mmCIF file of C-alpha atoms in Angstrom:
data_model
loop_
_atom_site.group_PDB
_atom_site.id
_atom_site.type_symbol
_atom_site.label_atom_id
_atom_site.label_comp_id
_atom_site.label_asym_id
_atom_site.label_seq_id
_atom_site.Cartn_x
_atom_site.Cartn_y
_atom_site.Cartn_z
ATOM 1 C CA SER A 1 -66.972 -32.416 24.507
ATOM 2 C CA THR A 2 -65.997 -35.794 23.094
ATOM 3 C CA TRP A 3 -65.628 -36.006 19.326
ATOM 4 C CA THR A 4 -68.971 -37.808 18.945
ATOM 5 C CA GLU A 5 -70.781 -35.267 21.128
ATOM 6 C CA ALA A 6 -69.233 -32.436 19.127
ATOM 7 C CA ARG A 7 -70.317 -33.950 15.819
ATOM 8 C CA SER A 8 -73.864 -34.541 17.077
ATOM 9 C CA TYR A 9 -74.136 -30.939 18.246
ATOM 10 C CA CYS A 10 -72.837 -29.521 14.966
ATOM 11 C CA ARG A 11 -75.151 -31.680 12.874
ATOM 12 C CA ALA A 12 -78.170 -30.738 14.970
ATOM 13 C CA LYS A 13 -77.487 -27.005 15.205
ATOM 14 C CA HIS A 14 -75.419 -26.170 12.121
ATOM 15 C CA THR A 15 -73.971 -28.403 9.375
ATOM 16 C CA ASP A 16 -71.091 -30.522 10.688
ATOM 17 C CA LEU A 17 -67.725 -30.352 12.409
ATOM 18 C CA VAL A 18 -65.247 -28.129 10.627
ATOM 19 C CA THR A 19 -63.250 -29.464 7.670
ATOM 20 C CA VAL A 20 -59.828 -28.182 6.599
ATOM 21 C CA HIS A 21 -58.982 -28.315 2.898
ATOM 22 C CA SER A 22 -56.049 -25.902 2.722
ATOM 23 C CA GLN A 23 -53.476 -24.021 4.769
ATOM 24 C CA GLU A 24 -55.581 -20.904 4.267
ATOM 25 C CA GLU A 25 -58.567 -22.542 5.941
ATOM 26 C CA ALA A 26 -56.361 -23.792 8.777
ATOM 27 C CA GLN A 27 -55.150 -20.247 9.366
ATOM 28 C CA GLN A 28 -58.708 -18.963 9.328
ATOM 29 C CA ILE A 29 -59.733 -21.458 11.985
ATOM 30 C CA GLN A 30 -56.846 -20.370 14.189
ATOM 31 C CA TYR A 31 -57.834 -16.750 13.685
ATOM 32 C CA GLN A 32 -61.423 -17.499 14.674
ATOM 33 C CA THR A 33 -60.388 -19.232 17.896
ATOM 34 C CA ASN A 34 -58.655 -16.017 18.976
ATOM 35 C CA SER A 35 -56.394 -18.001 21.281
ATOM 36 C CA PRO A 36 -52.676 -18.826 21.018
ATOM 37 C CA THR A 37 -53.038 -22.085 22.960
ATOM 38 C CA LEU A 38 -56.481 -23.557 22.263
ATOM 39 C CA THR A 39 -56.763 -27.039 20.730
ATOM 40 C CA THR A 40 -60.056 -28.017 19.049
ATOM 41 C CA TRP A 41 -61.726 -31.003 17.437
ATOM 42 C CA THR A 42 -62.002 -31.185 13.656
ATOM 43 C CA GLY A 43 -64.295 -33.428 11.613
ATOM 44 C CA LEU A 44 -61.453 -35.795 10.718
ATOM 45 C CA TYR A 45 -61.704 -39.383 11.925
ATOM 46 C CA TYR A 46 -60.454 -42.875 11.054
ATOM 47 C CA ASP A 47 -63.175 -45.306 9.931
ATOM 48 C CA SER A 48 -61.082 -48.534 10.180
ATOM 49 C CA GLU A 49 -59.821 -48.131 6.604
ATOM 50 C CA ASN A 50 -59.108 -44.474 5.871
ATOM 51 C CA TRP A 51 -59.049 -41.026 7.396
ATOM 52 C CA GLN A 52 -62.092 -39.074 6.241
ATOM 53 C CA TRP A 53 -64.110 -35.969 7.031
ATOM 54 C CA SER A 54 -67.361 -36.419 8.920
ATOM 55 C CA ASN A 55 -69.272 -34.536 6.195
ATOM 56 C CA GLY A 56 -68.052 -36.964 3.511
ATOM 57 C CA ASP A 57 -65.527 -34.672 1.809
ATOM 58 C CA LEU A 58 -62.343 -36.191 0.429
ATOM 59 C CA VAL A 59 -59.158 -35.664 2.442
ATOM 60 C CA SER A 60 -57.220 -33.596 -0.099
ATOM 61 C CA TYR A 61 -55.005 -31.724 2.386
ATOM 62 C CA THR A 62 -53.189 -32.943 5.503
ATOM 63 C CA ASN A 63 -51.013 -31.267 8.114
ATOM 64 C CA TRP A 64 -50.084 -33.916 10.683
ATOM 65 C CA SER A 65 -47.696 -32.736 13.392
ATOM 66 C CA ALA A 66 -46.222 -36.245 13.756
ATOM 67 C CA GLY A 67 -46.551 -39.752 12.366
ATOM 68 C CA ILE A 68 -50.048 -41.229 12.487
ATOM 69 C CA ASN A 69 -51.011 -44.482 14.176
ATOM 70 C CA ARG A 70 -54.010 -46.791 14.335
ATOM 71 C CA VAL A 71 -54.731 -46.384 18.029
ATOM 72 C CA GLN A 72 -56.206 -42.899 18.212
ATOM 73 C CA PHE A 73 -58.991 -42.386 15.718
ATOM 74 C CA CYS A 74 -60.017 -38.713 15.874
ATOM 75 C CA ALA A 75 -58.097 -35.570 14.934
ATOM 76 C CA LYS A 76 -57.770 -32.216 16.638
ATOM 77 C CA VAL A 77 -55.975 -29.070 15.506
ATOM 78 C CA ASP A 78 -53.510 -27.227 17.737
ATOM 79 C CA GLU A 79 -52.655 -23.541 18.054
ATOM 80 C CA LYS A 80 -50.200 -23.814 15.146
ATOM 81 C CA GLY A 81 -52.767 -25.347 12.800
ATOM 82 C CA SER A 82 -51.124 -28.781 13.001
ATOM 83 C CA TRP A 83 -53.222 -31.938 13.252
ATOM 84 C CA ILE A 84 -52.842 -34.290 16.202
ATOM 85 C CA GLN A 85 -54.422 -37.697 16.702
ATOM 86 C CA SER A 86 -56.392 -38.116 19.899
ATOM 87 C CA VAL A 87 -58.659 -40.583 21.657
ATOM 88 C CA CYS A 88 -62.206 -39.804 20.516
ATOM 89 C CA ASP A 89 -63.512 -39.875 24.096
ATOM 90 C CA ASP A 90 -61.187 -37.065 25.165
ATOM 91 C CA GLU A 91 -62.935 -33.728 25.654
ATOM 92 C CA TYR A 92 -62.020 -30.571 23.716
ATOM 93 C CA PRO A 93 -63.729 -27.456 22.421
ATOM 94 C CA PHE A 94 -64.834 -27.705 18.813
ATOM 95 C CA MET A 95 -65.873 -25.645 15.831
ATOM 96 C CA CYS A 96 -68.944 -26.148 13.668
ATOM 97 C CA TYR A 97 -69.450 -24.697 10.232
ATOM 98 C CA ASN A 98 -72.508 -23.757 8.225
ATOM 99 C CA VAL A 99 -71.839 -23.446 4.504
ATOM 100 C CA THR A 100 -75.434 -23.185 3.306
ATOM 101 C CA SER A 101 -76.342 -19.927 5.017
ATOM 102 C CA ASN A 102 -74.083 -17.696 2.955
ATOM 103 C CA ILE A 103 -73.509 -19.444 -0.371
ATOM 104 C CA THR A 104 -74.339 -16.246 -2.282
ATOM 105 C CA GLU A 105 -71.534 -14.458 -0.450
ATOM 106 C CA ARG A 106 -69.012 -17.175 -1.174
ATOM 107 C CA TYR A 107 -69.429 -17.310 -4.942
ATOM 108 C CA THR A 108 -70.396 -14.738 -7.544
ATOM 109 C CA LEU A 109 -71.323 -15.832 -11.068
ATOM 110 C CA ILE A 110 -70.314 -13.295 -13.714
ATOM 111 C CA LYS A 111 -72.341 -14.014 -16.847
ATOM 112 C CA THR A 112 -70.288 -11.736 -19.103
ATOM 113 C CA GLN A 113 -68.005 -13.902 -21.230
ATOM 114 C CA LYS A 114 -64.302 -13.173 -20.844
ATOM 115 C CA THR A 115 -60.998 -14.885 -21.517
ATOM 116 C CA TRP A 116 -59.460 -16.639 -18.520
ATOM 117 C CA THR A 117 -56.967 -13.810 -17.949
ATOM 118 C CA GLU A 118 -59.679 -11.158 -18.216
ATOM 119 C CA ALA A 119 -61.846 -13.151 -15.808
ATOM 120 C CA GLN A 120 -59.067 -13.389 -13.257
ATOM 121 C CA LYS A 121 -58.370 -9.662 -13.465
ATOM 122 C CA TYR A 122 -62.057 -8.911 -12.964
ATOM 123 C CA CYS A 123 -62.263 -11.169 -9.914
ATOM 124 C CA LYS A 124 -59.191 -9.612 -8.324
ATOM 125 C CA VAL A 125 -60.563 -6.097 -8.777
ATOM 126 C CA HIS A 126 -64.167 -6.729 -7.733
ATOM 127 C CA HIS A 127 -64.000 -9.785 -5.458
ATOM 128 C CA THR A 128 -61.034 -11.962 -4.411
ATOM 129 C CA ASP A 129 -59.950 -14.269 -7.244
ATOM 130 C CA LEU A 130 -61.229 -16.905 -9.628
ATOM 131 C CA ILE A 131 -62.648 -19.715 -7.564
ATOM 132 C CA SER A 132 -60.564 -22.675 -6.443
ATOM 133 C CA VAL A 133 -62.401 -25.945 -5.755
ATOM 134 C CA LYS A 134 -61.452 -28.049 -2.752
ATOM 135 C CA SER A 135 -64.038 -30.846 -2.577
ATOM 136 C CA ASP A 136 -66.949 -32.646 -4.233
ATOM 137 C CA SER A 137 -69.439 -30.702 -2.144
ATOM 138 C CA GLU A 138 -67.926 -27.369 -3.164
ATOM 139 C CA ASN A 139 -67.918 -28.468 -6.807
ATOM 140 C CA GLU A 140 -71.627 -29.292 -6.537
ATOM 141 C CA ASP A 141 -72.348 -25.910 -4.939
ATOM 142 C CA ILE A 142 -70.768 -23.891 -7.712
ATOM 143 C CA VAL A 143 -72.349 -26.006 -10.470
ATOM 144 C CA LYS A 144 -75.748 -25.195 -8.950
ATOM 145 C CA LYS A 145 -74.762 -21.536 -8.817
ATOM 146 C CA ALA A 146 -73.963 -21.551 -12.546
ATOM 147 C CA GLN A 147 -77.372 -23.043 -13.453
ATOM 148 C CA GLY A 148 -76.059 -25.122 -16.339
ATOM 149 C CA SER A 149 -73.708 -22.550 -17.829
ATOM 150 C CA PRO A 150 -70.060 -23.523 -18.483
ATOM 151 C CA PHE A 151 -67.654 -21.290 -16.576
ATOM 152 C CA TRP A 152 -63.998 -20.640 -15.874
ATOM 153 C CA ILE A 153 -62.423 -21.649 -12.569
ATOM 154 C CA GLY A 154 -58.976 -20.730 -11.240
ATOM 155 C CA LEU A 155 -57.076 -23.862 -12.314
ATOM 156 C CA PHE A 156 -54.374 -23.290 -14.939
ATOM 157 C CA ASN A 157 -51.465 -25.314 -16.285
ATOM 158 C CA GLU A 158 -47.986 -24.183 -15.195
ATOM 159 C CA PRO A 159 -48.204 -27.075 -14.199
ATOM 160 C CA TRP A 160 -51.791 -27.365 -12.909
ATOM 161 C CA ASN A 161 -52.086 -24.818 -10.095
ATOM 162 C CA TRP A 162 -54.724 -22.548 -8.615
ATOM 163 C CA ALA A 163 -54.712 -18.855 -9.455
ATOM 164 C CA ASP A 164 -55.140 -17.867 -5.796
ATOM 165 C CA GLY A 165 -52.093 -19.899 -4.759
ATOM 166 C CA GLY A 166 -54.161 -22.538 -2.960
ATOM 167 C CA ASN A 167 -52.748 -26.048 -2.653
ATOM 168 C CA SER A 168 -55.927 -28.121 -3.053
ATOM 169 C CA THR A 169 -55.221 -31.381 -4.886
ATOM 170 C CA PHE A 170 -58.910 -32.016 -5.617
ATOM 171 C CA ARG A 171 -59.585 -32.599 -9.328
ATOM 172 C CA ASN A 172 -62.758 -33.559 -11.193
ATOM 173 C CA TRP A 173 -61.628 -33.996 -14.799
ATOM 174 C CA ASP A 174 -64.032 -35.292 -17.433
ATOM 175 C CA SER A 175 -63.055 -38.531 -19.167
ATOM 176 C CA GLY A 176 -60.133 -37.886 -21.527
ATOM 177 C CA TYR A 177 -59.161 -34.608 -19.867
ATOM 178 C CA PRO A 178 -56.928 -32.764 -19.435
ATOM 179 C CA SER A 179 -56.204 -33.136 -23.139
ATOM 180 C CA ASN A 180 -53.680 -31.655 -25.548
ATOM 181 C CA TYR A 181 -56.379 -30.657 -28.022
ATOM 182 C CA GLY A 182 -56.103 -27.058 -29.161
ATOM 183 C CA VAL A 183 -53.301 -24.544 -28.779
ATOM 184 C CA ASN A 184 -52.442 -23.565 -25.214
ATOM 185 C CA SER A 185 -55.372 -25.435 -23.659
ATOM 186 C CA ASN A 186 -54.096 -24.473 -20.234
ATOM 187 C CA CYS A 187 -57.208 -23.164 -18.471
ATOM 188 C CA THR A 188 -60.125 -24.989 -16.894
ATOM 189 C CA VAL A 189 -63.873 -24.867 -17.477
ATOM 190 C CA ILE A 190 -66.586 -26.646 -15.490
ATOM 191 C CA TYR A 191 -69.500 -27.962 -17.520
ATOM 192 C CA GLY A 192 -72.867 -28.331 -15.826
ATOM 193 C CA LYS A 193 -74.130 -30.597 -18.603
ATOM 194 C CA THR A 194 -71.376 -33.107 -17.785
ATOM 195 C CA GLN A 195 -72.338 -33.315 -14.101
ATOM 196 C CA GLY A 196 -69.777 -30.721 -13.105
ATOM 197 C CA LYS A 197 -66.801 -32.401 -14.760
ATOM 198 C CA TRP A 198 -63.798 -30.279 -15.742
ATOM 199 C CA ARG A 199 -62.309 -29.692 -19.193
ATOM 200 C CA ASN A 200 -59.268 -27.720 -20.285
ATOM 201 C CA TYR A 201 -59.648 -25.069 -22.990
ATOM 202 C CA PRO A 202 -57.444 -22.456 -24.658
ATOM 203 C CA CYS A 203 -57.219 -19.563 -22.224
ATOM 204 C CA ARG A 204 -58.189 -17.074 -24.929
ATOM 205 C CA THR A 205 -61.629 -18.709 -25.267
ATOM 206 C CA THR A 206 -64.417 -16.710 -23.622
ATOM 207 C CA PHE A 207 -66.761 -18.094 -20.963
ATOM 208 C CA PRO A 208 -68.699 -16.824 -17.965
ATOM 209 C CA PHE A 209 -66.808 -17.290 -14.707
ATOM 210 C CA ILE A 210 -67.182 -17.544 -10.945
ATOM 211 C CA CYS A 211 -65.331 -15.333 -8.501
ATOM 212 C CA TYR A 212 -64.549 -16.330 -4.954
ATOM 213 C CA GLY A 213 -66.006 -13.798 -2.572
ATOM 214 C CA GLY A 214 -63.893 -14.493 0.482
ATOM 215 C CA LYS A 215 -63.788 -16.793 3.492
ATOM 216 C CA TYR A 216 -66.744 -19.131 3.674
ATOM 217 C CA LEU A 217 -66.531 -20.810 7.066
ATOM 218 C CA CYS A 218 -69.173 -19.647 9.512
ATOM 219 C CA PRO A 219 -67.637 -20.812 12.776
ATOM 220 C CA VAL A 220 -69.650 -21.273 15.924
ATOM 221 C CA TRP A 221 -68.095 -22.060 19.274
ATOM 222 C CA ALA A 222 -69.890 -24.595 21.415
ATOM 223 C CA LEU A 223 -68.378 -25.549 24.744
ATOM 224 C CA PHE A 224 -69.906 -28.257 26.931
#
């Protein structure tokens, strides 16, 4: 299918064309294709000013295989997980995703208040890890999950990195944050009452927390 046909199909049947916010997600996509040679469309396109995802997410991670140009305006991913520009009217297989069908499996809110370190240990034992946040839409999802409660996420300051080793550069700090207020304010809380903005707190403070339950893409092959 062409890129436009692929996007139309995904939006009608699922959610949108697949987005890639980390190397881990790129690897998952390659695993789901189950092919060492298959190249597929992604939701990345050039809108005359910037590269952006078709679902509106920010482009916080890139993995271009070569220099980009302004002639080919859609992006595909090859068997190595590298991104390649292509003419949007070219035809390739594609992958849709549906993030709304299994939100409860992706995130687990633990209402028991723990320090950041205790929260991370709990997540690693019972789930996967403290959640990392890769986009505005994901931030909105987990704020809804918390139902107004402040909660720990996996971002900590050494310098600012994710506990699960992810390389997402997405940040949503509240005004004036991160701040140096308090001793060892090196761990991150999301506040629902501040529209999901992030604040740094001493890691020994106790809050509820959200664990990441595993891979959240629900891929669907659609070949025309």
